[in-house]
mmCIF file with all atom_site columns, C-alpha atoms in Angstrom:
data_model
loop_
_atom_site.group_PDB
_atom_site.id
_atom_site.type_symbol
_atom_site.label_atom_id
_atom_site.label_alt_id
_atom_site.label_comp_id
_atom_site.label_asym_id
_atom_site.label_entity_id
_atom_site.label_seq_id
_atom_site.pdbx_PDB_ins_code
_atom_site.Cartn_x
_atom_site.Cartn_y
_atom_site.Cartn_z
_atom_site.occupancy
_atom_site.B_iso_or_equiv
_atom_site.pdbx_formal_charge
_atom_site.auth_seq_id
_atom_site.auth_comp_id
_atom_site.auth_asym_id
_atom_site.auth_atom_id
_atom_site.pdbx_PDB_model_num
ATOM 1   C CA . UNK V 1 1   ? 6.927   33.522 33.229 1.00 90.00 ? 29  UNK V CA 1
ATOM 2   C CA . UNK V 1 2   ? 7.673   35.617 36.503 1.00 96.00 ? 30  UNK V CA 1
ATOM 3   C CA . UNK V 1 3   ? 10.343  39.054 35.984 1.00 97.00 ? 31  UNK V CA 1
ATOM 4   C CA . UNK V 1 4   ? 11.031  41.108 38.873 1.00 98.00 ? 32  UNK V CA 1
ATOM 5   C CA . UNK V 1 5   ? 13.925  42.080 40.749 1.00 98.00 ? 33  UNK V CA 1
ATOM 6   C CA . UNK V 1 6   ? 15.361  39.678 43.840 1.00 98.00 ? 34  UNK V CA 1
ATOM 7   C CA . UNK V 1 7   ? 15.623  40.542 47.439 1.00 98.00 ? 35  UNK V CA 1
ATOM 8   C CA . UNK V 1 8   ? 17.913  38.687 49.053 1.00 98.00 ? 36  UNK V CA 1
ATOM 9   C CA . UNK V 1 9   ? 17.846  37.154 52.408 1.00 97.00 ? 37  UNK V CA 1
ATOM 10  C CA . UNK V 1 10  ? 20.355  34.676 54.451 1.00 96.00 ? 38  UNK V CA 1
ATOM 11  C CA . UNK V 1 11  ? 20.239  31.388 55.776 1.00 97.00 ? 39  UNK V CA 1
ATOM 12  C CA . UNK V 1 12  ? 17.338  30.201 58.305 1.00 97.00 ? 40  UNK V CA 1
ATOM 13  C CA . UNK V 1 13  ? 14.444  33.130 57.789 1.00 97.00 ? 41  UNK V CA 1
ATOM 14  C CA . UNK V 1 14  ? 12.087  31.806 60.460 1.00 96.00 ? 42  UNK V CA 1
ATOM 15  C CA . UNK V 1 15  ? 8.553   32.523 60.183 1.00 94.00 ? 43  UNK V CA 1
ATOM 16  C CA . UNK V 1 16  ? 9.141   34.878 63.211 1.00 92.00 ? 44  UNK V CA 1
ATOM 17  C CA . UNK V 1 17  ? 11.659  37.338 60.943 1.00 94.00 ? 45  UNK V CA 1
ATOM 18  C CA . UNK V 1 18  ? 8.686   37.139 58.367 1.00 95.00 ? 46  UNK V CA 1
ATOM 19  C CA . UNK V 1 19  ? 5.854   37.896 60.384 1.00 92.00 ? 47  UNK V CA 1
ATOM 20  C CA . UNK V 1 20  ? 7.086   39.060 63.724 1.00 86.00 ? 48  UNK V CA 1
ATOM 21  C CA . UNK V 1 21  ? 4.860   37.959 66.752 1.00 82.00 ? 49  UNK V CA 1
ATOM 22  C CA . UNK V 1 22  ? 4.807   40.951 68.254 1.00 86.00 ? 50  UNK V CA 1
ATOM 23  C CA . UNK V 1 23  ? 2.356   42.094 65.457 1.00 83.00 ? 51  UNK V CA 1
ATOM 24  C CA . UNK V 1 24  ? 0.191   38.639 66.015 1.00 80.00 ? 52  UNK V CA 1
ATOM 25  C CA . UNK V 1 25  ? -2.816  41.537 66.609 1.00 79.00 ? 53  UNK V CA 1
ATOM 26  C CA . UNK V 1 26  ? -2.852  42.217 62.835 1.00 79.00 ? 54  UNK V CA 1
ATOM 27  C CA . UNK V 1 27  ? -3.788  38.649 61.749 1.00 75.00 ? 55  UNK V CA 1
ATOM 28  C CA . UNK V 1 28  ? -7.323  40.058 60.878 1.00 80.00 ? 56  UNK V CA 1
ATOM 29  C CA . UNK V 1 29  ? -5.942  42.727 59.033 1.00 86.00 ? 57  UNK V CA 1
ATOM 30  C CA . UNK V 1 30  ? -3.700  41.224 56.436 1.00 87.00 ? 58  UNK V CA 1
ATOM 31  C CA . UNK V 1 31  ? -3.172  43.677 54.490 1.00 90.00 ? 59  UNK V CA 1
ATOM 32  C CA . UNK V 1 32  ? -1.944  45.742 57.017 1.00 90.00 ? 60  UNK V CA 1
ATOM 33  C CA . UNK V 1 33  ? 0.515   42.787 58.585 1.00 89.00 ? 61  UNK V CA 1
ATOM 34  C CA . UNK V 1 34  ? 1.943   42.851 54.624 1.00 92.00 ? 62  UNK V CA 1
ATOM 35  C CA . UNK V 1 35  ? 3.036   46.032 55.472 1.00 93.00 ? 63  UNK V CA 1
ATOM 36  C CA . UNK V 1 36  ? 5.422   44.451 57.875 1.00 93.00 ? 64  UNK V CA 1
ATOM 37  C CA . UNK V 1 37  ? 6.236   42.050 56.020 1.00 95.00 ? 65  UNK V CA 1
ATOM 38  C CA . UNK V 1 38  ? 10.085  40.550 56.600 1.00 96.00 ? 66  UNK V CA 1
ATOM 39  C CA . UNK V 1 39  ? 10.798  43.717 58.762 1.00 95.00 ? 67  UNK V CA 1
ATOM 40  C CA . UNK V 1 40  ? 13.025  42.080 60.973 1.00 94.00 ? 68  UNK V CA 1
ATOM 41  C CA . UNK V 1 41  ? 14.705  40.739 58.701 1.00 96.00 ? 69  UNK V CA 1
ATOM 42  C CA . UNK V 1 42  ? 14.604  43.770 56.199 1.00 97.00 ? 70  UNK V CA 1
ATOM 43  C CA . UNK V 1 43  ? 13.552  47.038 57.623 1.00 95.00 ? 71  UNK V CA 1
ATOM 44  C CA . UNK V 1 44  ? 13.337  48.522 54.080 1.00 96.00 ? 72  UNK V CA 1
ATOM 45  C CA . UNK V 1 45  ? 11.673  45.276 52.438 1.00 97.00 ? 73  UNK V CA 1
ATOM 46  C CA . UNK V 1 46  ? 8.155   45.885 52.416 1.00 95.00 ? 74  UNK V CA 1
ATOM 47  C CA . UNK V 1 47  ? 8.024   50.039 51.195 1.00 95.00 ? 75  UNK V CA 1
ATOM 48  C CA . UNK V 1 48  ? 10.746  48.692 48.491 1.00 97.00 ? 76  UNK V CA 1
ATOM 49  C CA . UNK V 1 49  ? 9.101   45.329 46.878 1.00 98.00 ? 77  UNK V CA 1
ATOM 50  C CA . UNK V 1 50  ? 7.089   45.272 43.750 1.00 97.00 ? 78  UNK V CA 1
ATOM 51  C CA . UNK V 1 51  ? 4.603   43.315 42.150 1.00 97.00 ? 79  UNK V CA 1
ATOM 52  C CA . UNK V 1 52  ? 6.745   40.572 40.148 1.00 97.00 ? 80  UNK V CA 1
ATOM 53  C CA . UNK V 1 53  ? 9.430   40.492 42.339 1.00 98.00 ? 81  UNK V CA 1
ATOM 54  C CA . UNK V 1 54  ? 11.580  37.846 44.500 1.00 98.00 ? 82  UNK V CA 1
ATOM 55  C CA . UNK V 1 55  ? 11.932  36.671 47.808 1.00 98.00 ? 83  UNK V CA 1
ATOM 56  C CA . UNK V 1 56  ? 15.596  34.849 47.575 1.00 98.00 ? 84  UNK V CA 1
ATOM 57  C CA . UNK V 1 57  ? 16.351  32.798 50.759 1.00 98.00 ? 85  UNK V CA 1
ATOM 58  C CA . UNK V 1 58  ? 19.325  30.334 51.490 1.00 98.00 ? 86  UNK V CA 1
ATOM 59  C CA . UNK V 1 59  ? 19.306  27.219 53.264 1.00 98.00 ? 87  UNK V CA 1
ATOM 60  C CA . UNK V 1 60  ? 16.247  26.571 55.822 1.00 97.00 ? 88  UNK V CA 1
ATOM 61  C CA . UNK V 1 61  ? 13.850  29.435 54.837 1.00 98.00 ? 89  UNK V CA 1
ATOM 62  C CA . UNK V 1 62  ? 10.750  29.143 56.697 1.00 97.00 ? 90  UNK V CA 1
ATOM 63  C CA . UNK V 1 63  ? 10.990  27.391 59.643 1.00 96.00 ? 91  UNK V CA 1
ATOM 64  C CA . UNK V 1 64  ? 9.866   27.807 63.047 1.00 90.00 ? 92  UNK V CA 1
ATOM 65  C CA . UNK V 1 65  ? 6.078   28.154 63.744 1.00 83.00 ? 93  UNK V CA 1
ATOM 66  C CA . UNK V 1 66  ? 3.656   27.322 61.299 1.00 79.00 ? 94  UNK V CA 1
ATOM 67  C CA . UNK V 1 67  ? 2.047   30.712 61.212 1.00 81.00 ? 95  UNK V CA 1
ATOM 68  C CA . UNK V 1 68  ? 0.308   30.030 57.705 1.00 85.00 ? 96  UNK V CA 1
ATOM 69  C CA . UNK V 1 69  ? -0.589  33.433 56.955 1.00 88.00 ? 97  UNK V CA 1
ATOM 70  C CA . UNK V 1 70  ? 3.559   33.818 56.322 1.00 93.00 ? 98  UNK V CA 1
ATOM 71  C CA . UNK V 1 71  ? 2.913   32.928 52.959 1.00 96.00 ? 99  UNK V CA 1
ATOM 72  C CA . UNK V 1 72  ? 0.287   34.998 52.333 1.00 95.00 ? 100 UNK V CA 1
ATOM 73  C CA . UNK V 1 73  ? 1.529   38.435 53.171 1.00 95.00 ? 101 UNK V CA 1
ATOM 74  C CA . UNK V 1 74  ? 4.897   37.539 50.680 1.00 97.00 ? 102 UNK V CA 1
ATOM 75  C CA . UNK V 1 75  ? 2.488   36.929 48.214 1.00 97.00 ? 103 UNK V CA 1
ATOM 76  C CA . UNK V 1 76  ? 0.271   39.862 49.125 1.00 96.00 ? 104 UNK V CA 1
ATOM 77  C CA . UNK V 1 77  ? 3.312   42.610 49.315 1.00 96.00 ? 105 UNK V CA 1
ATOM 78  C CA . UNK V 1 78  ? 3.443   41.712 45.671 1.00 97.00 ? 106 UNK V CA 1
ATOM 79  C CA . UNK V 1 79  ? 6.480   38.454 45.571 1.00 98.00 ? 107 UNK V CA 1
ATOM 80  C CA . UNK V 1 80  ? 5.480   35.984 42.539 1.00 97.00 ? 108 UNK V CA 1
ATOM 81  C CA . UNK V 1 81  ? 7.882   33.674 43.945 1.00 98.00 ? 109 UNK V CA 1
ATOM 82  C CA . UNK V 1 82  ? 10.224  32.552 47.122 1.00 98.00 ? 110 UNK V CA 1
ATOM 83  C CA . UNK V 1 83  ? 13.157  31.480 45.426 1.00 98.00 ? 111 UNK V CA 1
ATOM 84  C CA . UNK V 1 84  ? 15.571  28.915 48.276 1.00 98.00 ? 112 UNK V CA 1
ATOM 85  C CA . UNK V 1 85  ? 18.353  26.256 48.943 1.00 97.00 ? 113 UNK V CA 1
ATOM 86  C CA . UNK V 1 86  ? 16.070  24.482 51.035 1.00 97.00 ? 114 UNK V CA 1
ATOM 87  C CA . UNK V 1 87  ? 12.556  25.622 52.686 1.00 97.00 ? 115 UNK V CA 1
ATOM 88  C CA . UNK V 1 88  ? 10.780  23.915 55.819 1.00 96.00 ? 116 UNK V CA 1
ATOM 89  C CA . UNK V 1 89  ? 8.288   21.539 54.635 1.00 95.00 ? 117 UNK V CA 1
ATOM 90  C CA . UNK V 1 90  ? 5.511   23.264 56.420 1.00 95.00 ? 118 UNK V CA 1
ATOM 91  C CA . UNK V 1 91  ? 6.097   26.251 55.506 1.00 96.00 ? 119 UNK V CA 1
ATOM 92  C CA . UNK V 1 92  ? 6.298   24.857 51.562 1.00 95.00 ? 120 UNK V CA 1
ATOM 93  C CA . UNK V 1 93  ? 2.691   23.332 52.023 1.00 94.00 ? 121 UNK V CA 1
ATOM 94  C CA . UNK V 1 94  ? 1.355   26.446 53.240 1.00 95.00 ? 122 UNK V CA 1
ATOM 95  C CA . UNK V 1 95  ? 2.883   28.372 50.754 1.00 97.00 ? 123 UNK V CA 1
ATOM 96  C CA . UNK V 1 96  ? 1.535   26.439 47.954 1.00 95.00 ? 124 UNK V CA 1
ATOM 97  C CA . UNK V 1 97  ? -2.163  26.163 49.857 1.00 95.00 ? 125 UNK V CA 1
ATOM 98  C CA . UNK V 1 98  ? -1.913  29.890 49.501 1.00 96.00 ? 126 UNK V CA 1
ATOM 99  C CA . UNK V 1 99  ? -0.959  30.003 45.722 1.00 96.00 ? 127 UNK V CA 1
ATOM 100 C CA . UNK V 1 100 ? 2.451   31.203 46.179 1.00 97.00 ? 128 UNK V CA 1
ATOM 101 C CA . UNK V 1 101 ? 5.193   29.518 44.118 1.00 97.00 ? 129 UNK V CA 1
ATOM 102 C CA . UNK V 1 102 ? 8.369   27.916 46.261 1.00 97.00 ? 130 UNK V CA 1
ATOM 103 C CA . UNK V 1 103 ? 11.076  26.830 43.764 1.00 97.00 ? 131 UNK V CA 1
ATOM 104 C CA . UNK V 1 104 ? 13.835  25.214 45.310 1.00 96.00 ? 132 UNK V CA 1
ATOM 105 C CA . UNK V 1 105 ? 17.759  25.700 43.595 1.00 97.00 ? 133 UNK V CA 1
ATOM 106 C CA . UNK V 1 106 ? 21.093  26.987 44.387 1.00 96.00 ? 134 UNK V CA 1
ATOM 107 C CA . UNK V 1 107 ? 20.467  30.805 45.274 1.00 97.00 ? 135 UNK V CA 1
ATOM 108 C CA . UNK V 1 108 ? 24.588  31.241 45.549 1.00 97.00 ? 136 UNK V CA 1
ATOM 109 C CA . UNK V 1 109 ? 24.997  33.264 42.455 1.00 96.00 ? 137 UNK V CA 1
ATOM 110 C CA . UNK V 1 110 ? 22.027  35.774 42.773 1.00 98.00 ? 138 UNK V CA 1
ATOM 111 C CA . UNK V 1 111 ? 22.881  38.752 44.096 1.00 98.00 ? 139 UNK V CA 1
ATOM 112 C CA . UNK V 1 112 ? 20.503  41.597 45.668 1.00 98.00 ? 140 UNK V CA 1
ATOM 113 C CA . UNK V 1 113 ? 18.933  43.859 43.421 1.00 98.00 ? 141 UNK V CA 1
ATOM 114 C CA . UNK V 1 114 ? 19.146  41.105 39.877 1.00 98.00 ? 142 UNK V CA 1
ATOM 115 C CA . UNK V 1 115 ? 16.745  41.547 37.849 1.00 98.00 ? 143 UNK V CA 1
ATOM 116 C CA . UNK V 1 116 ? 15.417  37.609 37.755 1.00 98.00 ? 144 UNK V CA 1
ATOM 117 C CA . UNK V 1 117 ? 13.275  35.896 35.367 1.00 98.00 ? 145 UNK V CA 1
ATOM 118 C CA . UNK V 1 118 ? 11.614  32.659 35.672 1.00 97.00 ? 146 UNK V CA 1
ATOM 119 C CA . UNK V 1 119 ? 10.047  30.294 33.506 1.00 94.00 ? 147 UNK V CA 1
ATOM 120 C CA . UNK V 1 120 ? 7.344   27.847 35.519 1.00 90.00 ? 148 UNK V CA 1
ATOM 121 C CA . UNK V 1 121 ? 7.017   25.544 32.678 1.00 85.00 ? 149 UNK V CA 1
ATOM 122 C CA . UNK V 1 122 ? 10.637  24.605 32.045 1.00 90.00 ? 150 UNK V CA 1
ATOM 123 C CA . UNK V 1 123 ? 12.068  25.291 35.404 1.00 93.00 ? 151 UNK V CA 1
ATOM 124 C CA . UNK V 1 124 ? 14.586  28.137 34.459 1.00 96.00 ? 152 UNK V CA 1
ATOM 125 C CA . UNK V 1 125 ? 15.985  30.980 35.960 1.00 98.00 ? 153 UNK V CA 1
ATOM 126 C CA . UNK V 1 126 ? 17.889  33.418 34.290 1.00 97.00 ? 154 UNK V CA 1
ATOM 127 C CA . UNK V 1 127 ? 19.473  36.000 36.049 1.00 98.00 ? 155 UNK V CA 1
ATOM 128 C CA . UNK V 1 128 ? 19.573  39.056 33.568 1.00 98.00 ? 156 UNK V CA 1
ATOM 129 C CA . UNK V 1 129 ? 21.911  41.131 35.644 1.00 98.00 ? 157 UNK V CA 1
ATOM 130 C CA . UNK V 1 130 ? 24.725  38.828 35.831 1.00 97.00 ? 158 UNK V CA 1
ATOM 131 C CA . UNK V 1 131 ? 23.710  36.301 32.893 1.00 96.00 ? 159 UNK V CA 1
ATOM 132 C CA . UNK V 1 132 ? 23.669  33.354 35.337 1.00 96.00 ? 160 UNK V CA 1
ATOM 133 C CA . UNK V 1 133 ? 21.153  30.689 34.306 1.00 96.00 ? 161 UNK V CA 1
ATOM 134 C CA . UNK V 1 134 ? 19.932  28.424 37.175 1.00 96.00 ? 162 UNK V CA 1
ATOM 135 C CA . UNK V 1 135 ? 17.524  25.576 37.531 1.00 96.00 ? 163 UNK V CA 1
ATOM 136 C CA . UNK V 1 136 ? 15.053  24.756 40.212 1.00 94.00 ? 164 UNK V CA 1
ATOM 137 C CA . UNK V 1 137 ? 13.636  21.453 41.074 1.00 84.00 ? 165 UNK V CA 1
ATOM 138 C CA . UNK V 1 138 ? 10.640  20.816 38.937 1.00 84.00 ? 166 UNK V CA 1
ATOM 139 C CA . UNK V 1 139 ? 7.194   21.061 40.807 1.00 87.00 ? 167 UNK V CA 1
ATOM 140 C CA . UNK V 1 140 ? 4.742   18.594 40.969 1.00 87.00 ? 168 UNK V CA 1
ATOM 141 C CA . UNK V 1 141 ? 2.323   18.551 38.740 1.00 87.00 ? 169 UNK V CA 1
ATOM 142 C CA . UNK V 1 142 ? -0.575  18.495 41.418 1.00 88.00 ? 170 UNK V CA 1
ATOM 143 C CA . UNK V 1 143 ? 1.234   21.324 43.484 1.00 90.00 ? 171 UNK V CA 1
ATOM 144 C CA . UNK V 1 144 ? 1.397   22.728 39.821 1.00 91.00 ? 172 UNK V CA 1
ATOM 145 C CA . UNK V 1 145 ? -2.529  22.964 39.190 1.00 92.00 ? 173 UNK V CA 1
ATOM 146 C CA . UNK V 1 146 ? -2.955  24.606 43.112 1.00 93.00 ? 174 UNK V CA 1
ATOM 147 C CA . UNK V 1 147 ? -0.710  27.346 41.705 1.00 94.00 ? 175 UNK V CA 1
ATOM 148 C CA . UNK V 1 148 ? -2.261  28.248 39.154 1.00 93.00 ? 176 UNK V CA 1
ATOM 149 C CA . UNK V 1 149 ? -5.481  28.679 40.551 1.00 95.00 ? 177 UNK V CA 1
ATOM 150 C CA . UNK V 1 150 ? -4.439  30.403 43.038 1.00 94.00 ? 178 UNK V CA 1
ATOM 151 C CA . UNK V 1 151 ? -4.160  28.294 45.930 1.00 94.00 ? 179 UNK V CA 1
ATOM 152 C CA . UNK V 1 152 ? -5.681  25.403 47.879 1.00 93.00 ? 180 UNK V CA 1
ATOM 153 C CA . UNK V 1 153 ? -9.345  27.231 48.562 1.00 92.00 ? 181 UNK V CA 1
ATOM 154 C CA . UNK V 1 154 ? -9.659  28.595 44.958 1.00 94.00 ? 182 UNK V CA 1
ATOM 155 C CA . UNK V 1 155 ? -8.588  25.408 43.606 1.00 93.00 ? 183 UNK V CA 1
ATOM 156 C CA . UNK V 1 156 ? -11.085 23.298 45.280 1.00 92.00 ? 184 UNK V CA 1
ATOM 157 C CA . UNK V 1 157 ? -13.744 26.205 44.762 1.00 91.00 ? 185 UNK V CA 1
ATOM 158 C CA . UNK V 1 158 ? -13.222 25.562 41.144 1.00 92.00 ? 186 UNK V CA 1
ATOM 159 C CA . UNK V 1 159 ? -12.881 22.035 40.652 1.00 90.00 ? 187 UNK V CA 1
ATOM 160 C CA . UNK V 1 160 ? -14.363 20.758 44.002 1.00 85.00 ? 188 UNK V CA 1
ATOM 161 C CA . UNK V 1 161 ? -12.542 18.162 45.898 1.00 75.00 ? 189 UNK V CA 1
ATOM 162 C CA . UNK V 1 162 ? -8.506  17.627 44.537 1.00 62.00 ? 190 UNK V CA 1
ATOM 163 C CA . UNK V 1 163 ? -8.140  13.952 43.146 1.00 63.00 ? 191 UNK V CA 1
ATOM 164 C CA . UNK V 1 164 ? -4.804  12.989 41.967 1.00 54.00 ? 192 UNK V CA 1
ATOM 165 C CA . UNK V 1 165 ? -5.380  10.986 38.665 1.00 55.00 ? 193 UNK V CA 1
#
């Protein structure tokens, strides 16, 4: 169960408006790229976020580049989940390599600034602000098991090499 407060963001958030490339010199400092995190999208974003919180997207979020450390700085300015209409699929596989929860739904009737909570096991969102209640596709439960330790690398760490049974 995820609570935290959504930040909402439009249709097609490229990885360029999440991780501009003008700051490509950081990528061996993450955490000081996930200080910049969304700025071009958000100038405010990254000093306002908090841990538990939202990244709410419309249709399309993610594309562009593959730039897979994307992912990892809205999961390391805090986000426990990107909440969208419809994501690009590599930017999906990268966020789930890096252990950060993508749940796809209909984003329409969350507002900025709701307080959200979500439920990973039975696929509910309730929006507390408004009293919307929202589903999101169900995730698989192989993506599932990456999640929850963590991503990809701790996964395989743990359990050695992933075998779908």
């Amino acid at each position: 169960m995820f609570k935290g407060n959504a930040f909402k963001f439009g249709d097609d958030i490229s990885t360029d408006l999440i991780v501009p490339g003008r700051l490509a010199h950081l990528r061996s400092n993450l955490p000081e790229l996930a200080k910049h995190v969304l700025e071009d999208a958000d100038p405010t974003f990254a000093s306002r976020v908090k841990a538990g919180d939202f990244v709410v997207g419309g249709d399309n979020f993610g594309l562009g580049s593959s730039r897979e450390h994307a992912p990892l700085v809205i999961k390391m300015a805090g986000v426990s989940a990107v909440l969208a209409k419809s994501v690009a699929r590599i930017f999906f596989r990268n966020a789930i390599n890096r252990g950060l929860p993508v749940l796809i739904c209909d984003t329409d009737k969350i507002n900025d600034g709701d307080e959200l909570e979500v439920d990973m096991s039975t696929g509910n969102i309730h929006d507390i602000t408004n009293g919307a209640s929202l589903t999101f596709k169900p995730i698989p439960e192989a993506m599932l098991a990456i999640l929850e330790e963590g991503g990809l690398i701790p996964y395989i760490q743990k359990h050695g090499d992933f075998k779908l049974e």
